[in-house]
Coordinates of N, CA, C and O in Angstrom, one line a residue:
Chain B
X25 N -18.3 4.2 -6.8 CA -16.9 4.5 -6.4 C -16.7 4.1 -5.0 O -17.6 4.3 -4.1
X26 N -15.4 3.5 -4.6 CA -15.1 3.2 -3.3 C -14.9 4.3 -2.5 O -14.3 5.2 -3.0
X27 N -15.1 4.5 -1.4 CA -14.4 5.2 -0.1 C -12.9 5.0 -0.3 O -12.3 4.2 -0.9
X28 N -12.6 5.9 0.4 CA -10.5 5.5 0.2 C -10.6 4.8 2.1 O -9.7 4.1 2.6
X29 N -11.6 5.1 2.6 CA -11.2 4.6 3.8 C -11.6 2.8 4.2 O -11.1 2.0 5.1
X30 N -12.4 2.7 3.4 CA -13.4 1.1 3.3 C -12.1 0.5 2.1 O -12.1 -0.7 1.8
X31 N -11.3 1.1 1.7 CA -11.0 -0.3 0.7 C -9.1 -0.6 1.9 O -8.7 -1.7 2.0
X32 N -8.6 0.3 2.3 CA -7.9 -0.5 3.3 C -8.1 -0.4 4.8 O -8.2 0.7 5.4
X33 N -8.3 -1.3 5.3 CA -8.5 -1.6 6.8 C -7.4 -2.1 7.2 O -6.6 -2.8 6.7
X34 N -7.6 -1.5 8.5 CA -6.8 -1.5 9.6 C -6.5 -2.7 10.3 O -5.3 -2.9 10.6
X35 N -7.4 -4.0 10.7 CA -7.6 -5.6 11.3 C -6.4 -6.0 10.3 O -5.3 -6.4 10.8
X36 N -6.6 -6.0 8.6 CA -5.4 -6.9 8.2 C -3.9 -6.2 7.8 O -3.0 -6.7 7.1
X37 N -4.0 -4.8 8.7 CA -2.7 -4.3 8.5 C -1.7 -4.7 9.8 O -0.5 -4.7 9.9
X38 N -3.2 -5.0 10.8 CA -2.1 -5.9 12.2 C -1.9 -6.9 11.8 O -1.0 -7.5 12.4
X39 N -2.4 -7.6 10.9 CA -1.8 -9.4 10.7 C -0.8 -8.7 9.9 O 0.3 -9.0 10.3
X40 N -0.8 -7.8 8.9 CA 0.8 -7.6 8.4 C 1.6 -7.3 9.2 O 2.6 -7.9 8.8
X41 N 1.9 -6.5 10.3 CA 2.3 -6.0 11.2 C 3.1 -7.4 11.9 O 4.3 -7.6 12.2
X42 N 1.9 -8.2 12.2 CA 2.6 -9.8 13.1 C 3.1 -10.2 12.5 O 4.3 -10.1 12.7
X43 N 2.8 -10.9 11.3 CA 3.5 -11.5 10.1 C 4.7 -11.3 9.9 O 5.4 -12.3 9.7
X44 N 5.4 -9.9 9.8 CA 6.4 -8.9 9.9 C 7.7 -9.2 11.2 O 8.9 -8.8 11.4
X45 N 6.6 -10.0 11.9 CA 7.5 -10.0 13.9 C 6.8 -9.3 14.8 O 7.1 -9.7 15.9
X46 N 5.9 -8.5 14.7 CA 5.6 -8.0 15.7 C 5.0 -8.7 16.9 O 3.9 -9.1 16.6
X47 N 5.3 -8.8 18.0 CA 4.3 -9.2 18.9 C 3.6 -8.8 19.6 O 3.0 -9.5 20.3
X48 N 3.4 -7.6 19.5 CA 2.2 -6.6 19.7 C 1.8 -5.1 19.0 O 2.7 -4.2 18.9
X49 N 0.5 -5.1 18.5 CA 0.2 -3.7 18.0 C -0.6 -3.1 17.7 O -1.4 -3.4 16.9
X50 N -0.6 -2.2 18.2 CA -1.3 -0.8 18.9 C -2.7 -0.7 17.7 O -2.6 -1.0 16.6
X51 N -4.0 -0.1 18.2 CA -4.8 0.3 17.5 C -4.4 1.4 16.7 O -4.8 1.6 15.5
X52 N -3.6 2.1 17.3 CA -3.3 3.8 16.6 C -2.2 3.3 15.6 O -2.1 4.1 14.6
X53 N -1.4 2.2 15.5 CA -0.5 1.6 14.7 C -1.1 1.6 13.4 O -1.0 2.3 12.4
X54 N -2.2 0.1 13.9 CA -2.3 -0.2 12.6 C -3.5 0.7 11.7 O -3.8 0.5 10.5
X55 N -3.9 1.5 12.2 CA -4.5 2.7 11.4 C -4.1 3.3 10.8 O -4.7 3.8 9.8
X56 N -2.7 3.6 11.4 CA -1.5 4.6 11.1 C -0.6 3.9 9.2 O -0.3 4.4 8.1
X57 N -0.7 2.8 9.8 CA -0.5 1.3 8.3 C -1.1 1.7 7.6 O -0.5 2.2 6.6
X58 N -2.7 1.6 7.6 CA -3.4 1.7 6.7 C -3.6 2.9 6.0 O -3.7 3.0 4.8
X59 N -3.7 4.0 6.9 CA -3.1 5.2 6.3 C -2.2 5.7 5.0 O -2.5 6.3 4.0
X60 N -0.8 5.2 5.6 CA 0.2 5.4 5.0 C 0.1 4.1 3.5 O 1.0 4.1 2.6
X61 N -1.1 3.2 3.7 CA -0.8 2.4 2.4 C -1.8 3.3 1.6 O -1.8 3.5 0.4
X62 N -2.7 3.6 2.3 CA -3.8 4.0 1.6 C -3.8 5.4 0.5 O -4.4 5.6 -0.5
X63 N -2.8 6.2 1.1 CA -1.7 7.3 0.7 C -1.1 7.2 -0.5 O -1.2 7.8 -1.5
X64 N -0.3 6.0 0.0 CA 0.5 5.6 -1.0 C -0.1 4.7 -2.3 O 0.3 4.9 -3.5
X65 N -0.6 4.1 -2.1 CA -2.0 3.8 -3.1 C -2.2 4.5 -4.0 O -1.7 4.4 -5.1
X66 N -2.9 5.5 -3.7 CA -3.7 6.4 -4.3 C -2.8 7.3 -5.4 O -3.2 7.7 -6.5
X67 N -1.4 7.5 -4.6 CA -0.9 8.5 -5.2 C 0.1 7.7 -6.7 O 0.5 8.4 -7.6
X68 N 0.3 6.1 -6.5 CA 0.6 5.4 -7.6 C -0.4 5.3 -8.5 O -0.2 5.2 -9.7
X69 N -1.5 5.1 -7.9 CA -2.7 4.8 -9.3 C -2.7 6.4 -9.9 O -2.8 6.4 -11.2
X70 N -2.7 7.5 -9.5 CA -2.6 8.6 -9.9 C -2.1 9.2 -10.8 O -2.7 9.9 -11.6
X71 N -0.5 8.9 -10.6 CA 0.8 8.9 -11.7 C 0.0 7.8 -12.8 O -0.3 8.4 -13.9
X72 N -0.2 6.3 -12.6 CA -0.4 5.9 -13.6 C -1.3 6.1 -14.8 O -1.2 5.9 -16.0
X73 N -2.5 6.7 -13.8 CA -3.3 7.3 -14.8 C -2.7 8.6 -15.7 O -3.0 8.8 -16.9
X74 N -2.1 9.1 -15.3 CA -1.7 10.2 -15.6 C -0.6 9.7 -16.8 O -0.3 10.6 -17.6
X75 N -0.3 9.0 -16.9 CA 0.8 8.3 -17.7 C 0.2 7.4 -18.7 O 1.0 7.0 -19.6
X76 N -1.2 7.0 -18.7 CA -1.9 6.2 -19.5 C -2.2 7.6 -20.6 O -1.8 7.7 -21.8
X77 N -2.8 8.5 -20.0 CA -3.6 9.7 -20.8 C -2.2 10.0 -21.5 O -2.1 9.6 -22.7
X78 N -1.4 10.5 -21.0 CA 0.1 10.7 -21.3 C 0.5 10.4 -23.1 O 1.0 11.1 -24.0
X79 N -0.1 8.5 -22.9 CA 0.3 7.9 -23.9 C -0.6 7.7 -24.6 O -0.4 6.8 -25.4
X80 N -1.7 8.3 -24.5 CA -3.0 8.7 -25.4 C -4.0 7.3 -25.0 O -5.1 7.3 -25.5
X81 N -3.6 6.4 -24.4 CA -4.7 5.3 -24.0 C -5.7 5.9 -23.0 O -5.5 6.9 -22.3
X82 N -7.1 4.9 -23.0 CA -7.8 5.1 -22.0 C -7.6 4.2 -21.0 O -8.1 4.5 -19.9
X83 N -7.1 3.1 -21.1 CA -7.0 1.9 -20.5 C -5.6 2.2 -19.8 O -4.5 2.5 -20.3
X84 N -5.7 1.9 -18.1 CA -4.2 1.6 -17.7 C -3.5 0.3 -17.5 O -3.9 -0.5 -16.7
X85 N -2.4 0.2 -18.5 CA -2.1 -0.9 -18.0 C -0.9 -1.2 -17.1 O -0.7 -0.4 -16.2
X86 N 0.1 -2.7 -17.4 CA 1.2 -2.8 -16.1 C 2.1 -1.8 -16.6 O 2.5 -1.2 -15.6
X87 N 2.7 -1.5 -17.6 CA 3.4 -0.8 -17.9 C 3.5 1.1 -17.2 O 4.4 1.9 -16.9
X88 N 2.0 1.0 -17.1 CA 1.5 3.0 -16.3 C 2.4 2.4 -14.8 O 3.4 3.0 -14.3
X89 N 1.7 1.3 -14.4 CA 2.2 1.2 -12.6 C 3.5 0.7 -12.6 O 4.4 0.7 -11.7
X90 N 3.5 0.3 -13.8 CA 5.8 0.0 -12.8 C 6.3 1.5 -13.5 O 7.5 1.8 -13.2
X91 N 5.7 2.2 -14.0 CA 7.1 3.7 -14.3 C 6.5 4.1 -13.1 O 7.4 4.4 -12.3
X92 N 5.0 4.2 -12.5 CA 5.0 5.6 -11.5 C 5.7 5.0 -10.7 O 6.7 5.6 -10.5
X93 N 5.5 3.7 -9.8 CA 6.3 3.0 -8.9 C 8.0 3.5 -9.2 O 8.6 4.0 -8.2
X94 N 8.4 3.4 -9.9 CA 9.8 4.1 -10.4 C 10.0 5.8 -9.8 O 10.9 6.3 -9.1
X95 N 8.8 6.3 -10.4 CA 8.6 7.6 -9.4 C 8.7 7.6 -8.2 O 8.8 8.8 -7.8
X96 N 8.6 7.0 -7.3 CA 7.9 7.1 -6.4 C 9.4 6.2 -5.2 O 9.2 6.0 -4.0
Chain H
X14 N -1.3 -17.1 10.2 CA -0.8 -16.1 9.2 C -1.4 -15.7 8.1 O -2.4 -16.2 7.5
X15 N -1.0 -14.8 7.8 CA -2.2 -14.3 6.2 C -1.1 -14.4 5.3 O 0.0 -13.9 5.7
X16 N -1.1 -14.9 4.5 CA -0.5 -15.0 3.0 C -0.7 -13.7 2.1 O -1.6 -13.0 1.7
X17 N 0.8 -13.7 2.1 CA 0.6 -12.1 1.6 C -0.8 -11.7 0.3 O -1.7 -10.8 0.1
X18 N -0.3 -13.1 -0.3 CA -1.1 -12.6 -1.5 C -2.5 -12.4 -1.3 O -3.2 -11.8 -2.1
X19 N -2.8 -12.7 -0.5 CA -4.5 -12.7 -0.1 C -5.1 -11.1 0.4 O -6.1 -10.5 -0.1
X20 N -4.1 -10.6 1.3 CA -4.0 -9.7 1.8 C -4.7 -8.2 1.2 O -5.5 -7.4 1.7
X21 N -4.0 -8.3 -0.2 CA -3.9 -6.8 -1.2 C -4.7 -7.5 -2.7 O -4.2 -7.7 -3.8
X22 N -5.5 -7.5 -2.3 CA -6.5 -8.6 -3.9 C -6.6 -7.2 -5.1 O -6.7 -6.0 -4.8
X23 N -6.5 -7.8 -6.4 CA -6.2 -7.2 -7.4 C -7.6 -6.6 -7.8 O -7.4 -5.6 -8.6
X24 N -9.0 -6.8 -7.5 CA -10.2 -5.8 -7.6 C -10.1 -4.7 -7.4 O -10.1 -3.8 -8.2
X25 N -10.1 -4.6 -6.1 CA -10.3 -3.4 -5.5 C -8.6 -2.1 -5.8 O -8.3 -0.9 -5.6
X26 N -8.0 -2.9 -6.3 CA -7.2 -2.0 -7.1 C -7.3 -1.5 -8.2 O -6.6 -0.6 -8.5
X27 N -8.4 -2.1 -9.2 CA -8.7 -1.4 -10.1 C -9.8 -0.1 -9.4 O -9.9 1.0 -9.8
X28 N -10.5 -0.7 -8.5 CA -11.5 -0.1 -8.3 C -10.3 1.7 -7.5 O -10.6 2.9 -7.6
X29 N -9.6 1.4 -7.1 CA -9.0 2.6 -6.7 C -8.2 3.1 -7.9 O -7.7 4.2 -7.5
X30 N -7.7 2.8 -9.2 CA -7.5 3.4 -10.2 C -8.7 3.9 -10.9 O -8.5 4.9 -11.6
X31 N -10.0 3.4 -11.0 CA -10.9 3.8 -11.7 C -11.1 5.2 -10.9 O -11.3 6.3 -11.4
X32 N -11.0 5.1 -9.2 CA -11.5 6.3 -8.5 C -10.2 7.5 -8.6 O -10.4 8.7 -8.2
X33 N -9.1 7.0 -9.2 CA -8.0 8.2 -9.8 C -8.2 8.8 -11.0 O -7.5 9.7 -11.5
X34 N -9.3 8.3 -11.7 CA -9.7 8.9 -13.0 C -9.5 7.9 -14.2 O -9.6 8.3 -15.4
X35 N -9.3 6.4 -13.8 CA -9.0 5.6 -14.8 C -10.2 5.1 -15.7 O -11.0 4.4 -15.2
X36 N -10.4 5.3 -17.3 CA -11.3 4.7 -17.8 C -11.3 3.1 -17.9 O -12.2 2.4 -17.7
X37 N -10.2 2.6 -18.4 CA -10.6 1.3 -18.1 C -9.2 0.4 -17.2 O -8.3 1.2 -16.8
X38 N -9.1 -0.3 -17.1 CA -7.9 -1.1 -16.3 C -7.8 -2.4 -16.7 O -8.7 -3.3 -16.4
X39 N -6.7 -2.7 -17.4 CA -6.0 -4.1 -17.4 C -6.1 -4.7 -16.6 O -6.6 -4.2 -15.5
X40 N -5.8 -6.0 -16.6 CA -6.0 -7.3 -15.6 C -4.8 -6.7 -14.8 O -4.8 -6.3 -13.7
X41 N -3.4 -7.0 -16.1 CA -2.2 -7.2 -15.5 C -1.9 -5.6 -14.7 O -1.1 -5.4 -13.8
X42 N -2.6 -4.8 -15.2 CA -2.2 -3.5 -14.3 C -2.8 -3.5 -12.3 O -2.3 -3.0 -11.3
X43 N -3.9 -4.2 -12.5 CA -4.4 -4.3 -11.2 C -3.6 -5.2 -10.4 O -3.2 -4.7 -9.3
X44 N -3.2 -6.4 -10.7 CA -2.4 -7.0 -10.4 C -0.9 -6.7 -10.1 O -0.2 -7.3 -9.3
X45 N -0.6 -5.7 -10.7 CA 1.0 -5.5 -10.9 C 0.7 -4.2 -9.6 O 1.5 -4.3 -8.6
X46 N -0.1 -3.4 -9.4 CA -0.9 -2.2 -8.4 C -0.7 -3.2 -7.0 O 0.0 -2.8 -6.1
X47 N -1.5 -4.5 -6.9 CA -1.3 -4.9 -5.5 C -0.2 -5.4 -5.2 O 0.2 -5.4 -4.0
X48 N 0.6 -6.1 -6.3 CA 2.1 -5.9 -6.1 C 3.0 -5.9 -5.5 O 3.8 -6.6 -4.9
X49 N 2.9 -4.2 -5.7 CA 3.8 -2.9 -5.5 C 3.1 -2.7 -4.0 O 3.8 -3.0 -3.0
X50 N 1.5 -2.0 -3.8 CA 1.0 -2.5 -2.5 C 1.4 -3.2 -1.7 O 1.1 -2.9 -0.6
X51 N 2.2 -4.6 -1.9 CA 2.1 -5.5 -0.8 C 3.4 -5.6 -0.7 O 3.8 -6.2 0.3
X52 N 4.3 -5.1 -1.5 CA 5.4 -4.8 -1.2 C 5.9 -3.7 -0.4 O 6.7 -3.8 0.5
X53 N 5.2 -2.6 -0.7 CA 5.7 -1.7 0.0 C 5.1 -1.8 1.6 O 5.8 -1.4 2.5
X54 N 3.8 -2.3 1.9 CA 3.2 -2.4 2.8 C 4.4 -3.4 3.9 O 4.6 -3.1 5.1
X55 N 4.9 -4.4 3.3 CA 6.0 -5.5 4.2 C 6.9 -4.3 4.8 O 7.0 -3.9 5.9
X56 N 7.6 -3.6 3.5 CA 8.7 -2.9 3.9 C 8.6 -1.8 5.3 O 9.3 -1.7 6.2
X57 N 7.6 -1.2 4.9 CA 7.3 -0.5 6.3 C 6.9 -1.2 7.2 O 7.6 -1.0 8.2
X58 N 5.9 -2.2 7.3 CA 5.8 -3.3 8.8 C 7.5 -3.9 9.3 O 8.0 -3.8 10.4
X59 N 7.9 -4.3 8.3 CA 9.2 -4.5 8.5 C 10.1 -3.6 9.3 O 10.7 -4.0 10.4
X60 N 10.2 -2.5 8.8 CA 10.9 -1.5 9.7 C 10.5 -1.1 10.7 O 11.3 -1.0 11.7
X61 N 8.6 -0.7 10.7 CA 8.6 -0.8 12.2 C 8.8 -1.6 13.2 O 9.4 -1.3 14.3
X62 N 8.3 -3.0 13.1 CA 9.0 -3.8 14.2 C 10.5 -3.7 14.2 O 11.0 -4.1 15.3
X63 N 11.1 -3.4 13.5 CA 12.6 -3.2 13.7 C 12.4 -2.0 14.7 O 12.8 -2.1 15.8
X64 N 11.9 -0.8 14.5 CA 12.0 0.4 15.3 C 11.3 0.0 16.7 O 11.7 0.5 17.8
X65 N 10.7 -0.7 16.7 CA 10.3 -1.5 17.9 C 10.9 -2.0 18.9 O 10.8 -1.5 20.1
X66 N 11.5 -3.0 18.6 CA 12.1 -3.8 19.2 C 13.6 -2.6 19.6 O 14.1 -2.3 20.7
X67 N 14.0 -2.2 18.5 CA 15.0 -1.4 18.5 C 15.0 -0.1 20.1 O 15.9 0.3 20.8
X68 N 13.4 0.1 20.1 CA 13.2 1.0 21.4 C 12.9 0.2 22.5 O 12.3 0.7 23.4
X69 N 13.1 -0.9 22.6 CA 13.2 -1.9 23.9 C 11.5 -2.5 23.9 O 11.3 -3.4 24.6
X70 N 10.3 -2.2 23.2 CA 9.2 -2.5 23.4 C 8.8 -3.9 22.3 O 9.5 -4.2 21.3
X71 N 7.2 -4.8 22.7 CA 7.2 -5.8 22.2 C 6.2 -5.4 21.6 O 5.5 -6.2 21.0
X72 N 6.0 -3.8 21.6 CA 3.8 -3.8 20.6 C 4.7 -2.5 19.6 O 5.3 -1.5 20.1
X73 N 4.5 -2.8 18.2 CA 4.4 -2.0 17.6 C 3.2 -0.8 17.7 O 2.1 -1.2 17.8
X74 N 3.7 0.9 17.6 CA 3.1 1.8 17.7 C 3.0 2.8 16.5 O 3.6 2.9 15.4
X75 N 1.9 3.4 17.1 CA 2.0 4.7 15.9 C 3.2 5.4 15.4 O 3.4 5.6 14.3
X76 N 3.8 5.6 16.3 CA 5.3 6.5 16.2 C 6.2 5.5 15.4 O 7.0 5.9 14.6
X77 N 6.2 3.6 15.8 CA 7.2 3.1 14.9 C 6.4 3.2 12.9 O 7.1 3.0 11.9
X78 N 5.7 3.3 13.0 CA 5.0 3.5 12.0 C 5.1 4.7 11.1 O 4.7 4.7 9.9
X79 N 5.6 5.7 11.8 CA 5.5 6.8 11.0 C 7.0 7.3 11.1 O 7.4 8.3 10.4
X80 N 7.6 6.7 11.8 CA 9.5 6.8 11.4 C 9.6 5.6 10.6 O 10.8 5.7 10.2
X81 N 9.0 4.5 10.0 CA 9.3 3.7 8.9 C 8.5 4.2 7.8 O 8.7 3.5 6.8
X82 N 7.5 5.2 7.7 CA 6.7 5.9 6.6 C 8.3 7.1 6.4 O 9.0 7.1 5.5
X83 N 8.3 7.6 7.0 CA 9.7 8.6 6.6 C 11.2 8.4 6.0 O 12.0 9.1 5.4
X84 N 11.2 6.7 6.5 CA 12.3 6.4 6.1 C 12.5 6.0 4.4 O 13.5 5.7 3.9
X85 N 11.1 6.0 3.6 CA 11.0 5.2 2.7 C 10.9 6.2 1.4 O 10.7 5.8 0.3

């Protein structure tokens, strides 16, 4: 099983960050990025699971992640 | 620049549905997961350098980061 903290990092949430316009950004920023994707992640794969079982599958497919996304 | 798509790779999205309780995962579900991920991740980098710039400064910070996490 992954760490929730090893699978988003902070280095490629400042290239999102520049990519975006930024011309400068903060260590506490882009931690802060990864955080809030990391959050937000978690809590869509969650719904979708929850929505796979729902529909009696064991398997999640695209259909679980675009309704929780709709939630969300 | 990083290309978005590179950015949010479709593995380790299953690997974070499997860690929500998922028994197995679609291709198209992991894929459709980084998605939504890399979408939503622009939208907030987006807003904060807008909140940025918008406060007279050229480095995005923690604080524009977490007024474009609220706004969403």
């Amino acid at each position: 099983m992954p760490r929730k903290r090893s699978i988003i990092a902070a280095a490629p949430m400042a290239d999102i960050l520049r990519h975006a316009g930024a011309e400068r950004v903060s260590e506490p920023a882009a931690r802060a990025l990864a955080d809030v994707v990391k959050d937000f992640t978690f809590e869509i794969a969650k719904d979708a699971v929850k929505f796979a079982k729902h529909a009696g599958r064991k398997t999640v497919k695209r259909e679980d992640i675009e309704l929780a996304r709709k939630r969300i």
